[in-house]
Amino acid sequence: MPALDAEILARLQFAFTVSFHILFPTLTIGLAGFLLILEGRWLRSGDEVFLRLYHFWVRIFALTFGMGVVSGLVLSYQFGTNWSEFSRIAGPVVGPLIGFEVLTAFFMEAGFLGVMLFGWNKVGPRLHFMATCLVAFGTTLSAFWILSANSWMQTPQGAVIDPVLGSYIPQDWFAIIFNPSFPYRLAHMLTASFLTTAVFIAGVAGFYLLGKRHLDIARKSQSMALWAILVLAPLQIFIGDQHGLNVFEHQPTKVAAMEGNWETQAGAPLLLFAIPDSKAEENHLEIGIPKVASLILTHDWNGIVPGLKDVPKEDRPPVGIVFWSFRVMVGLGMLFVLIGAWGLYARFKGTLETDVWFNRLCLISMPTGFIATLAGWFVAEVGRQPYTIYGVLRTADSISPVISATMIATTLAVFLVVYGGLFGAYLYYLVKLIRVGPALPAPEAEDDKPDAMRGARPGLVVPAE
């Protein structure tokens, strides 16, 4: 077996670190929006359940935000250490976009997070709500800039390579930021984050309902989460369809890999199962629905779908990873539609709280949103190969010329150990927070009860473990 070279190791290292990192922004984007809704509803209604839910979820938000910051720092350094040629060539475009994210989004999130966590007795309720709004806006703005940079690498425009410098020169920043794939990818990622968070919240609520604990909190959070799933799951399918049409237009080879389609053909089948064989350039054990792939991609039963054989082997992505990641993502999307529909049925029957099988499904589905998000990123990033900038800059030409395989292997091993420990610690504290549950109202004399609508925070006590 040939030894792994520096390029493969660098790709593995970046794939591992970015896959680890993306788990946390996915949850923080969704939780920030959920916290905004909770605090807004508390201010409007004075219902203490919303306040208790806020204080419970803001702790999980803070824990997850911290993990996102720690894991995200490493990615920036890798551009300089492992991918210096990419940084040199694409830096004039990608560098400012990432810089905009830090200056306009990260500082906003980090600054006002302190007010969210520690400002209850120091600022008024409306000012605190404004801090929550700004943190939620900051998480979305962060996704805006990062996805703009990543989408430009998928569908580059608005910049040209200077023949003397050998690097990109920006010509139209509007065209760079709002490149052809950006609106679809932003909508797809934000919806995925909100949907992932809703599934996670429904799972936590199912855990409490099954254990008959914190029932008032569980009912409210489950109801809100299931309404979100009912709307977001079908919406994500629609956005995914529109995104797929955009990929079909700009990255046909990626679509061919997603569909496992080797020959350009009209009336291409939708393959439900297959084992792609890149060496033989064919699939084994195919199970498909005739003409449905053509219908989805071209909205025509006899539409023409491109084949992988249209491009040389060296220009094709790893077909098996893209093919199966796409099916995992779509399959889990169908699961979310099922959860939303089942929840609606149980709601009208009045059995949301007592339907044991439904709550068990919600509980075991808690990680599925993250799995679907990772699968979607695998489709997008592995499907772009062998390019870092699609159709322009190959991955083999992006790696640092002086980096050695030994150096990358060593740091990859360190990352595996350190990140494994960090993730273990994160899961430990996350499970601990969920097991303890929301704080309970502190007993107060009737005359001393604070007025929630004037901003005084009701006393809260954390139940003993």
XYZ file of C-alpha atoms in Angstrom:
465
model
C 0.000 0.000 0.000
C 1.540 3.371 -1.006
C 2.318 5.832 1.763
C 0.004 8.782 2.190
C 1.467 11.960 0.756
C 1.309 15.481 2.135
C -1.677 16.477 0.005
C -3.853 13.581 1.190
C -2.872 14.158 4.815
C -3.536 17.899 4.561
C -6.947 17.200 3.063
C -7.728 14.710 5.823
C -6.635 17.172 8.492
C -8.730 20.014 7.122
C -11.721 17.712 6.567
C -11.508 16.524 10.173
C -11.145 19.968 11.729
C -13.855 21.628 9.620
C -16.262 18.716 10.206
C -15.660 18.977 13.939
C -16.075 22.756 13.904
C -19.278 22.924 11.856
C -21.234 20.987 14.489
C -21.110 23.929 16.886
C -22.053 26.887 14.637
C -24.939 24.768 13.336
C -26.393 24.597 16.852
C -25.523 28.153 17.892
C -27.183 29.670 14.810
C -30.412 27.829 15.573
C -30.290 28.316 19.340
C -29.672 32.058 18.970
C -32.906 32.362 17.004
C -34.746 30.198 19.525
C -33.497 32.321 22.430
C -34.641 35.461 20.642
C -38.153 34.025 20.300
C -38.218 32.865 23.924
C -37.191 36.218 25.374
C -39.529 38.092 23.047
C -42.466 35.952 24.106
C -41.558 36.366 27.776
C -41.454 40.164 27.423
C -44.789 40.143 25.631
C -46.685 37.680 27.845
C -44.855 37.653 31.173
C -45.135 33.836 31.146
C -42.349 32.525 33.397
C -42.073 29.286 31.393
C -40.445 31.215 28.553
C -37.963 32.795 30.961
C -37.052 29.415 32.451
C -36.592 27.988 28.978
C -34.363 30.933 28.080
C -32.088 30.430 31.080
C -31.858 26.715 30.372
C -30.979 27.008 26.682
C -28.669 29.997 27.039
C -26.312 27.837 29.108
C -26.190 25.251 26.327
C -25.729 28.071 23.821
C -22.761 29.490 25.764
C -21.126 26.058 26.079
C -21.549 25.393 22.361
C -20.400 28.885 21.368
C -17.182 28.412 23.312
C -16.493 25.123 21.558
C -17.128 26.770 18.196
C -14.609 29.520 18.927
C -11.898 27.095 20.041
C -12.343 24.722 17.111
C -12.642 27.524 14.555
C -9.318 29.177 15.373
C -7.389 26.178 14.071
C -8.920 26.452 10.601
C -7.473 29.910 9.982
C -3.968 28.765 10.864
C -4.218 25.811 8.504
C -4.577 28.167 5.540
C -1.104 29.464 6.286
C 0.618 26.248 7.348
C -0.823 23.598 5.021
C -2.366 25.640 2.204
C -0.005 28.560 1.669
C -0.300 28.424 -2.128
C -4.064 28.661 -1.883
C -3.667 31.589 0.529
C -1.238 33.318 -1.818
C -3.435 32.894 -4.882
C -6.899 33.353 -3.369
C -5.976 35.451 -0.334
C -6.917 38.825 -1.894
C -10.496 37.526 -2.196
C -10.960 35.015 0.637
C -8.924 36.968 3.212
C -11.136 40.085 3.263
C -14.315 37.988 3.381
C -13.070 36.125 6.454
C -11.871 39.436 7.901
C -15.342 40.918 7.435
C -16.750 37.953 9.379
C -14.451 38.642 12.329
C -14.973 42.420 12.354
C -18.737 42.531 11.787
C -20.028 39.267 13.203
C -17.702 37.580 15.685
C -17.009 40.738 17.708
C -20.744 41.410 17.866
C -21.520 37.880 19.069
C -18.706 37.768 21.606
C -19.412 41.255 22.979
C -23.141 40.931 23.503
C -22.949 37.316 24.680
C -21.607 38.719 27.956
C -24.735 40.845 28.330
C -26.913 37.821 27.583
C -25.227 35.734 30.256
C -24.424 38.236 32.995
C -26.534 41.315 32.324
C -29.868 40.336 33.847
C -29.373 42.411 36.999
C -27.337 45.138 35.279
C -29.436 46.212 32.293
C -33.147 46.579 31.648
C -35.228 43.906 29.935
C -35.419 45.673 26.584
C -31.693 46.322 26.493
C -31.094 42.671 27.366
C -33.475 41.639 24.581
C -31.533 43.880 22.199
C -28.351 42.012 23.190
C -30.061 38.696 22.395
C -31.186 40.089 19.029
C -27.667 41.258 18.191
C -26.147 37.903 19.100
C -28.712 36.142 16.917
C -28.017 38.597 14.101
C -24.277 38.088 14.588
C -24.496 34.314 14.227
C -26.437 34.723 10.972
C -24.044 37.401 9.714
C -21.113 35.111 10.490
C -22.692 32.401 8.344
C -23.251 35.017 5.622
C -19.549 35.871 5.287
C -18.182 32.348 5.690
C -20.611 30.936 3.137
C -19.875 33.796 0.769
C -16.178 32.879 0.848
C -16.877 29.173 0.495
C -19.434 29.712 -2.266
C -16.975 31.839 -4.209
C -14.638 28.847 -4.178
C -17.490 26.808 -5.675
C -18.600 29.377 -8.282
C -15.843 31.998 -8.616
C -16.576 35.324 -10.278
C -15.766 39.018 -9.849
C -11.983 38.511 -9.729
C -9.230 37.635 -12.190
C -5.759 36.175 -11.773
C -2.989 38.690 -12.342
C -0.515 37.070 -14.787
C 2.434 38.768 -13.097
C 1.565 38.263 -9.441
C -0.094 34.895 -9.979
C -2.854 35.763 -7.530
C -6.441 36.958 -7.759
C -7.238 40.647 -8.132
C -10.774 41.583 -7.012
C -12.684 43.582 -9.612
C -16.308 43.506 -8.409
C -16.922 42.832 -4.724
C -20.670 42.632 -5.206
C -20.155 39.853 -7.773
C -17.663 38.124 -5.463
C -19.932 38.184 -2.413
C -23.151 37.374 -4.259
C -21.652 34.732 -6.525
C -24.072 32.379 -8.352
C -24.234 29.649 -5.697
C -24.193 31.891 -2.608
C -27.930 32.676 -2.142
C -28.863 28.992 -2.425
C -26.096 27.781 -0.129
C -26.827 30.448 2.500
C -30.537 29.608 2.544
C -29.761 25.881 2.635
C -27.285 26.189 5.523
C -29.384 28.545 7.655
C -32.452 26.363 7.231
C -30.365 23.310 8.086
C -29.174 25.020 11.279
C -32.690 25.970 12.402
C -34.018 22.509 11.514
C -31.150 20.741 13.293
C -31.771 22.833 16.394
C -35.514 22.174 16.306
C -34.919 18.410 16.105
C -32.442 18.666 18.986
C -34.906 20.634 21.141
C -37.701 18.160 20.349
C -35.383 15.352 21.460
C -34.646 17.040 24.786
C -38.376 17.615 25.304
C -39.045 13.960 24.470
C -36.460 12.960 27.088
C -38.278 14.963 29.758
C -41.722 13.729 28.714
C -40.614 10.097 28.768
C -39.177 10.625 32.254
C -42.198 12.713 33.344
C -39.947 15.583 34.449
C -40.228 19.332 33.851
C -43.532 18.718 32.087
C -44.539 22.374 31.676
C -41.153 23.193 30.129
C -41.170 20.052 27.986
C -44.654 20.690 26.601
C -43.846 24.250 25.594
C -40.479 23.501 24.014
C -41.790 20.420 22.216
C -44.718 22.354 20.794
C -42.477 25.140 19.490
C -39.930 22.717 18.076
C -42.517 20.600 16.271
C -44.143 23.626 14.653
C -40.677 24.622 13.430
C -39.966 21.124 12.068
C -43.347 21.007 10.334
C -42.494 24.193 8.419
C -38.713 23.860 8.006
C -38.491 20.255 6.780
C -40.614 20.775 3.629
C -39.022 24.206 3.140
C -35.568 22.615 3.213
C -36.617 20.126 0.545
C -37.746 23.004 -1.684
C -34.536 24.975 -1.063
C -32.484 21.833 -1.666
C -34.241 21.345 -5.000
C -33.437 24.916 -6.048
C -29.859 24.496 -4.857
C -29.584 21.280 -6.857
C -30.689 23.099 -10.013
C -27.971 25.687 -9.380
C -25.343 22.960 -8.920
C -26.626 21.273 -12.081
C -25.968 24.512 -13.972
C -22.544 25.362 -12.557
C -21.045 22.047 -11.376
C -22.442 19.257 -13.570
C -19.686 16.816 -12.611
C -20.692 17.098 -8.948
C -24.298 16.321 -9.919
C -23.160 13.284 -11.902
C -21.349 12.006 -8.798
C -24.371 12.701 -6.589
C -26.561 10.671 -8.932
C -23.976 7.959 -9.629
C -24.507 8.645 -13.325
C -21.646 7.468 -15.542
C -23.153 7.983 -18.994
C -24.856 11.135 -20.229
C -28.444 10.059 -20.731
C -32.006 11.220 -21.141
C -34.577 9.926 -18.689
C -31.955 9.140 -16.025
C -33.191 7.001 -13.116
C -33.111 8.080 -9.487
C -30.839 5.521 -7.836
C -32.024 4.551 -4.371
C -29.164 2.119 -3.902
C -25.971 1.376 -5.806
C -22.316 0.635 -5.224
C -20.316 2.975 -7.485
C -17.131 1.446 -8.937
C -14.766 4.207 -10.080
C -12.263 1.808 -11.621
C -14.813 -0.026 -13.746
C -16.811 3.192 -14.283
C -20.105 1.531 -13.434
C -22.472 0.799 -10.553
C -23.191 -2.537 -8.936
C -26.536 -3.636 -7.461
C -28.498 -0.700 -8.782
C -32.016 -0.076 -7.476
C -33.656 2.969 -9.027
C -36.827 4.682 -10.165
C -36.821 5.269 -13.940
C -36.594 8.868 -15.198
C -37.023 10.489 -11.778
C -33.471 11.942 -11.649
C -34.132 13.692 -14.957
C -37.434 15.008 -13.624
C -35.819 16.395 -10.445
C -32.808 17.945 -12.167
C -34.389 19.231 -15.377
C -38.134 19.164 -14.509
C -38.539 17.018 -17.599
C -39.061 13.230 -17.565
C -36.704 12.923 -20.563
C -34.229 15.624 -19.564
C -30.542 14.972 -20.184
C -28.356 14.340 -17.126
C -24.555 14.621 -17.507
C -22.329 11.597 -16.951
C -19.023 11.223 -15.169
C -17.428 9.891 -18.333
C -17.825 13.348 -19.866
C -14.711 14.450 -17.970
C -11.302 12.770 -17.553
C -10.810 10.538 -14.530
C -8.408 12.993 -12.932
C -11.165 15.667 -12.927
C -13.767 13.548 -11.148
C -14.532 13.704 -7.414
C -14.518 10.586 -5.204
C -17.849 9.209 -6.403
C -18.698 6.836 -3.546
C -18.401 9.501 -0.819
C -20.493 12.036 -2.739
C -23.087 9.459 -3.813
C -23.741 8.056 -0.331
C -23.443 11.369 1.546
C -26.153 12.779 -0.681
C -28.466 9.845 0.109
C -27.837 10.118 3.831
C -28.747 13.807 3.696
C -31.915 13.233 1.670
C -32.956 10.203 3.743
C -32.679 12.155 6.988
C -34.623 14.981 5.383
C -37.468 12.530 4.843
C -37.195 11.537 8.515
C -37.682 15.185 9.531
C -40.790 15.412 7.363
C -42.094 12.274 9.108
C -41.437 13.788 12.551
C -43.257 16.983 11.578
C -46.261 15.111 10.153
C -46.466 12.665 13.075
C -46.219 15.562 15.509
C -49.081 17.361 13.767
C -51.218 14.207 13.902
C -50.463 13.682 17.601
C -51.143 17.346 18.339
C -54.651 17.169 16.885
C -55.297 13.885 18.696
C -54.044 15.401 21.954
C -51.413 12.672 22.448
C -48.151 14.620 22.079
C -47.266 14.132 25.724
C -48.427 10.512 26.024
C -47.283 9.085 22.661
C -44.325 7.051 23.905
C -43.172 5.888 20.476
C -43.223 9.394 19.060
C -41.221 10.786 21.970
C -38.755 7.928 21.628
C -38.363 8.785 17.950
C -37.691 12.415 18.867
C -35.135 11.343 21.467
C -33.136 9.027 19.198
C -33.329 11.601 16.373
C -31.442 14.259 18.380
C -28.103 13.798 16.516
C -29.607 13.259 13.065
C -29.673 16.940 12.136
C -25.924 17.160 12.698
C -25.379 14.009 10.638
C -27.449 15.467 7.793
C -25.485 18.727 7.960
C -22.168 16.879 7.794
C -23.425 14.763 4.902
C -24.423 17.925 3.045
C -20.982 19.435 3.572
C -19.337 16.244 2.335
C -21.408 16.481 -0.848
C -20.444 20.125 -1.352
C -16.750 19.906 -0.488
C -15.798 16.427 -1.681
C -17.921 16.984 -4.786
C -15.775 20.034 -5.629
C -12.618 17.934 -5.847
C -10.061 17.868 -7.368
C -10.317 21.654 -7.071
C -10.119 24.120 -4.207
C -11.445 26.830 -6.541
C -13.779 24.947 -8.833
C -12.483 24.595 -12.366
C -9.556 26.952 -11.722
C -7.165 25.940 -8.928
C -6.508 22.284 -8.255
C -6.049 21.015 -4.716
C -2.649 19.574 -5.609
C -1.497 23.089 -6.566
C -2.872 24.666 -3.369
C -0.750 22.885 -0.776
C 2.282 24.467 0.907
C 5.407 23.483 -1.045
C 7.641 23.056 2.014
C 5.256 21.128 4.270
C 6.124 17.483 4.831
C 3.851 14.488 5.249
C 5.470 13.759 8.612
C 4.647 17.222 9.968
C 1.032 16.996 8.857
C 0.640 13.454 10.176
C 1.982 14.542 13.551
C -0.379 17.507 13.883
C -3.294 15.401 12.641
C -2.618 12.856 15.383
C -2.468 15.672 17.955
C -5.759 17.091 16.684
C -7.420 13.689 16.938
C -6.381 13.348 20.569
C -7.095 16.946 21.644
C -10.383 17.247 19.780
C -11.461 13.874 21.073
C -10.869 15.084 24.616
C -12.640 18.390 23.966
C -15.641 16.684 22.432
C -15.814 14.229 25.318
C -15.774 17.116 27.800
C -18.419 18.974 25.776
C -20.720 15.949 25.710
C -20.204 15.408 29.437
C -21.268 18.940 30.344
C -24.032 18.969 27.738
C -25.563 15.782 29.125
C -25.129 17.124 32.641
C -27.005 20.325 31.776
C -29.818 18.361 30.152
C -30.089 15.892 33.032
C -30.258 18.718 35.597
C -32.842 20.479 33.478
C -34.343 23.964 33.677
C -34.152 25.914 36.895
C -37.194 26.045 39.133
C -38.792 29.258 40.406
C -37.486 30.234 43.828
C -40.177 30.418 46.551
C -41.093 34.034 47.253
C -43.510 35.920 49.395
C -46.489 37.183 47.390
C -45.634 40.820 48.151
C -42.019 40.375 47.018
C -42.700 38.841 43.599
C -40.920 40.855 40.914
C -42.739 42.379 37.993
C -41.402 40.525 34.933
C -42.638 43.127 32.536
C -40.647 45.832 34.356
C -37.548 43.690 33.919
C -36.942 42.229 37.378
C -35.741 38.680 36.997
C -37.735 36.019 38.889
C -35.618 34.016 41.291
C -34.427 30.671 39.941
C -32.989 27.655 41.668
C -31.221 24.757 40.007
C -32.572 21.366 41.012
C -30.150 19.021 42.730
C -28.657 16.317 40.557
